[in-house]
Tab-separated table of C-alpha atoms in Angstrom:
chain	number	residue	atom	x	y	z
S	1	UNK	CA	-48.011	36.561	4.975
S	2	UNK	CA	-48.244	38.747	2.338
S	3	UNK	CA	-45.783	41.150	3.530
S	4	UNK	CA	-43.491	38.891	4.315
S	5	UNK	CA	-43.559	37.584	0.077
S	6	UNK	CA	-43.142	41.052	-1.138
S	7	UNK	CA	-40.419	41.737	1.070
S	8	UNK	CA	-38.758	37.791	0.207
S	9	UNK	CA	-39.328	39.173	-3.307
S	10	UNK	CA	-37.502	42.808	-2.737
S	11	UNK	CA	-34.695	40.842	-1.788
S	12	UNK	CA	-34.288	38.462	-4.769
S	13	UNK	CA	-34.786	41.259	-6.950
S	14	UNK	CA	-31.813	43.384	-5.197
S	15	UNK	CA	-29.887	40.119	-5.029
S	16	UNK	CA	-30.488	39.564	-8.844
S	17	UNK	CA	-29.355	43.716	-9.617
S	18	UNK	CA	-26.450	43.454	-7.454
S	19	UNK	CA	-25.098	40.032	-8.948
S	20	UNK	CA	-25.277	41.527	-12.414
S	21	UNK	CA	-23.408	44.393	-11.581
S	22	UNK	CA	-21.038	42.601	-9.909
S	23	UNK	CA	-20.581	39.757	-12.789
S	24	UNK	CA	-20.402	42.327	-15.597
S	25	UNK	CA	-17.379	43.870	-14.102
S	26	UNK	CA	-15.605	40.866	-14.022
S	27	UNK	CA	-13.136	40.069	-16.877
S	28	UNK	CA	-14.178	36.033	-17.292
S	29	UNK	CA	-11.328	35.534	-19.815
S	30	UNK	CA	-8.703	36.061	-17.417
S	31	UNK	CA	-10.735	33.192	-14.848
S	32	UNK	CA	-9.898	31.078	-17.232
S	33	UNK	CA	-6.005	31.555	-17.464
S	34	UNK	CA	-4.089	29.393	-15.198
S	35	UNK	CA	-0.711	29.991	-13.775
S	36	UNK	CA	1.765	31.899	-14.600
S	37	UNK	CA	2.204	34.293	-17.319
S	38	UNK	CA	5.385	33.922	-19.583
S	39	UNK	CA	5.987	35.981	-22.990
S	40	UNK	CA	6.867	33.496	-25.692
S	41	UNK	CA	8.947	35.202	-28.631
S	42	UNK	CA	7.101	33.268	-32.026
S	43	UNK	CA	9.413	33.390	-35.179
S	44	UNK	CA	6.424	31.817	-37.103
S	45	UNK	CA	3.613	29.110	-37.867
S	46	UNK	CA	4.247	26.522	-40.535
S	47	UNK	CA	2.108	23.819	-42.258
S	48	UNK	CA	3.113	20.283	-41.662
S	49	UNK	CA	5.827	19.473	-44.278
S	50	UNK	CA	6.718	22.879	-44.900
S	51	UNK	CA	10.041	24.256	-44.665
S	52	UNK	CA	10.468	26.279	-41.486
S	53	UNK	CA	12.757	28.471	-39.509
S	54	UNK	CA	16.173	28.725	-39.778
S	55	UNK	CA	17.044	29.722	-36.366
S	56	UNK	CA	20.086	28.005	-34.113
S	57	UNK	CA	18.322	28.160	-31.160
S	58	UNK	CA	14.369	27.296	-30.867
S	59	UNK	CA	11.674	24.924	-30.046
S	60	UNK	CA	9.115	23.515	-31.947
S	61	UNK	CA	4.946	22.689	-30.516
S	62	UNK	CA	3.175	20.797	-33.219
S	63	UNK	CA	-0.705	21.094	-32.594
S	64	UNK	CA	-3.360	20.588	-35.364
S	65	UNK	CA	-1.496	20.120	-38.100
S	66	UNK	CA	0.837	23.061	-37.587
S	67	UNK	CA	4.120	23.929	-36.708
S	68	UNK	CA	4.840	26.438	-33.999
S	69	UNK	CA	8.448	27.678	-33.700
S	70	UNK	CA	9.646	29.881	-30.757
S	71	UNK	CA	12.931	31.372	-30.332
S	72	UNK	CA	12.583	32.365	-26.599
S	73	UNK	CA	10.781	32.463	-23.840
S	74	UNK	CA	10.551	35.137	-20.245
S	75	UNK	CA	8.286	36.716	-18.062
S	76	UNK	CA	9.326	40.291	-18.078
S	77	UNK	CA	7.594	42.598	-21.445
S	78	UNK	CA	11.278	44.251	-20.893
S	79	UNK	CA	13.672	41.191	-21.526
S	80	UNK	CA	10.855	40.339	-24.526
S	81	UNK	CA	11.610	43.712	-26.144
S	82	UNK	CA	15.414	43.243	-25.751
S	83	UNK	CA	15.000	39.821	-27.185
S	84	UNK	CA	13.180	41.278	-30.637
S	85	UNK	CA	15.500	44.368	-30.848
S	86	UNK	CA	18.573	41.435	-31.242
S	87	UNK	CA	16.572	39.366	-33.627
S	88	UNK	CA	15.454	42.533	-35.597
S	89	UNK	CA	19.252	43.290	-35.743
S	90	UNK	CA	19.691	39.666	-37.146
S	91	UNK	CA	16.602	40.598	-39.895
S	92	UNK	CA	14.188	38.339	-38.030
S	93	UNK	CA	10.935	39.560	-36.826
S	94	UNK	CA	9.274	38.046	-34.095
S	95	UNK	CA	6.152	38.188	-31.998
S	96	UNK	CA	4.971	37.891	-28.720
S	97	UNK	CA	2.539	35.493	-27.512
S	98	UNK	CA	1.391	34.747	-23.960
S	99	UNK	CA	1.019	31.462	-22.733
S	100	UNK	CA	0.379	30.576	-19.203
S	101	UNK	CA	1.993	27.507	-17.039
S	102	UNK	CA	1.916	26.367	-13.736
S	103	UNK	CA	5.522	25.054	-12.261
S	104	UNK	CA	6.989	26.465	-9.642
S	105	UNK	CA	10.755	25.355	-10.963
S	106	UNK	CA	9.847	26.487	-14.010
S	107	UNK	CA	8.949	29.915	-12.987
S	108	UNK	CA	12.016	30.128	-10.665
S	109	UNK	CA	14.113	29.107	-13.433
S	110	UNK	CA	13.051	31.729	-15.754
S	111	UNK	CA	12.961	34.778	-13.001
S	112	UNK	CA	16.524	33.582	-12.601
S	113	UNK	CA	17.689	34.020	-16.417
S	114	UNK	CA	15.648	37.205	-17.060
S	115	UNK	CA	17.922	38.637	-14.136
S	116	UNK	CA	21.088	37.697	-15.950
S	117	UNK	CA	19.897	38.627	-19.442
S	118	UNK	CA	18.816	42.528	-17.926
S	119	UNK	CA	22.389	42.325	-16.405
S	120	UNK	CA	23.953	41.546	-19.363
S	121	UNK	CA	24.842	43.675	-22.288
S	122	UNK	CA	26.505	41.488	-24.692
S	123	UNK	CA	23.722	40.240	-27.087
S	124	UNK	CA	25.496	36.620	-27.882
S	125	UNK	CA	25.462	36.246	-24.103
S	126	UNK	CA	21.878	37.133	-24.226
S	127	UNK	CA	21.182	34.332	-26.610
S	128	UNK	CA	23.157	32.039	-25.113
S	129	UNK	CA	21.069	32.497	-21.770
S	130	UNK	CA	18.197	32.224	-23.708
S	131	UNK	CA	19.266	29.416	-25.500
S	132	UNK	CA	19.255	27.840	-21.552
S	133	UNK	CA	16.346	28.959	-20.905
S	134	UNK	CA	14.388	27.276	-24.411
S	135	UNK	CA	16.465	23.889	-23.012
S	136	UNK	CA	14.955	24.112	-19.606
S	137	UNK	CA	11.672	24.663	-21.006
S	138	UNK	CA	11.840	21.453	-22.934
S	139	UNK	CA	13.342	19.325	-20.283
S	140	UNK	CA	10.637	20.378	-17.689
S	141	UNK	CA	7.146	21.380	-19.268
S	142	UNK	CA	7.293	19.685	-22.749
S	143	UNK	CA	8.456	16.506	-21.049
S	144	UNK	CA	6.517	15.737	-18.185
């Protein structure tokens, strides 16, 4: 009896050792991160009431109090940088944030215009794709 407690007790200590090796390897943040990973290009955060961006082509997330203003939106770090380099030609700066979604027309959507903006190398065609691309996003995630 007692050999059979100190071996019962071998085995929750090697369970216990093993778990915590196991769970300290694990990034948790990323567990938490649903769906799919898009780059969003962020011109700036305004206060409520506060004048704000003077770009053609965005879209605009309120949330507490504040007003978020994008000016595109992909899934390839490539098309992102292309995207700045054209604003940063205009003399706006811009930043990338990552925000995750899950929708599969979305996604399909976006792959699609990513392809057509790394074909491209006309910059106002570039913008005009993107401009499609800020349009879709408002017509299917915003307003569902």
């Amino acid at each position: 009896m007692k050999n059979k407690f100190l071996i019962g007790l071998c085995f929750i200590l090697l369970g216990f050792g093993v778990g915590k090796i196991i769970f300290m390897k694990i990034d948790f943040s990323n567990m938490k991160k649903k769906g799919e990973k898009y780059y969003f290009l962020q011109e700036g955060v305004y206060q409520n009431g506060e004048d704000f961006s003077k770009l053609k082509q965005k879209i605009t997330e309120y949330q507490d109090n504040k007003i978020y203003v994008y000016a595109g939106i992909t899934k390839s770090l490539e098309v992102a940088e292309r995207l700045l380099n054209i604003y940063d030609n205009n003399n706006i700066s811009l930043s990338i944030k990552e925000k995750y979604f899950v929708n599969e027309e979305f996604k399909n959507n976006v792959e699609q215009f990513d392809y057509l903006i790394l074909s491209s190398n006309d910059s106002d065609e570039v913008l005009k794709i993107e401009e499609v691309v800020l349009a879709n996003y408002e017509e299917i995630i915003k307003n569902r």
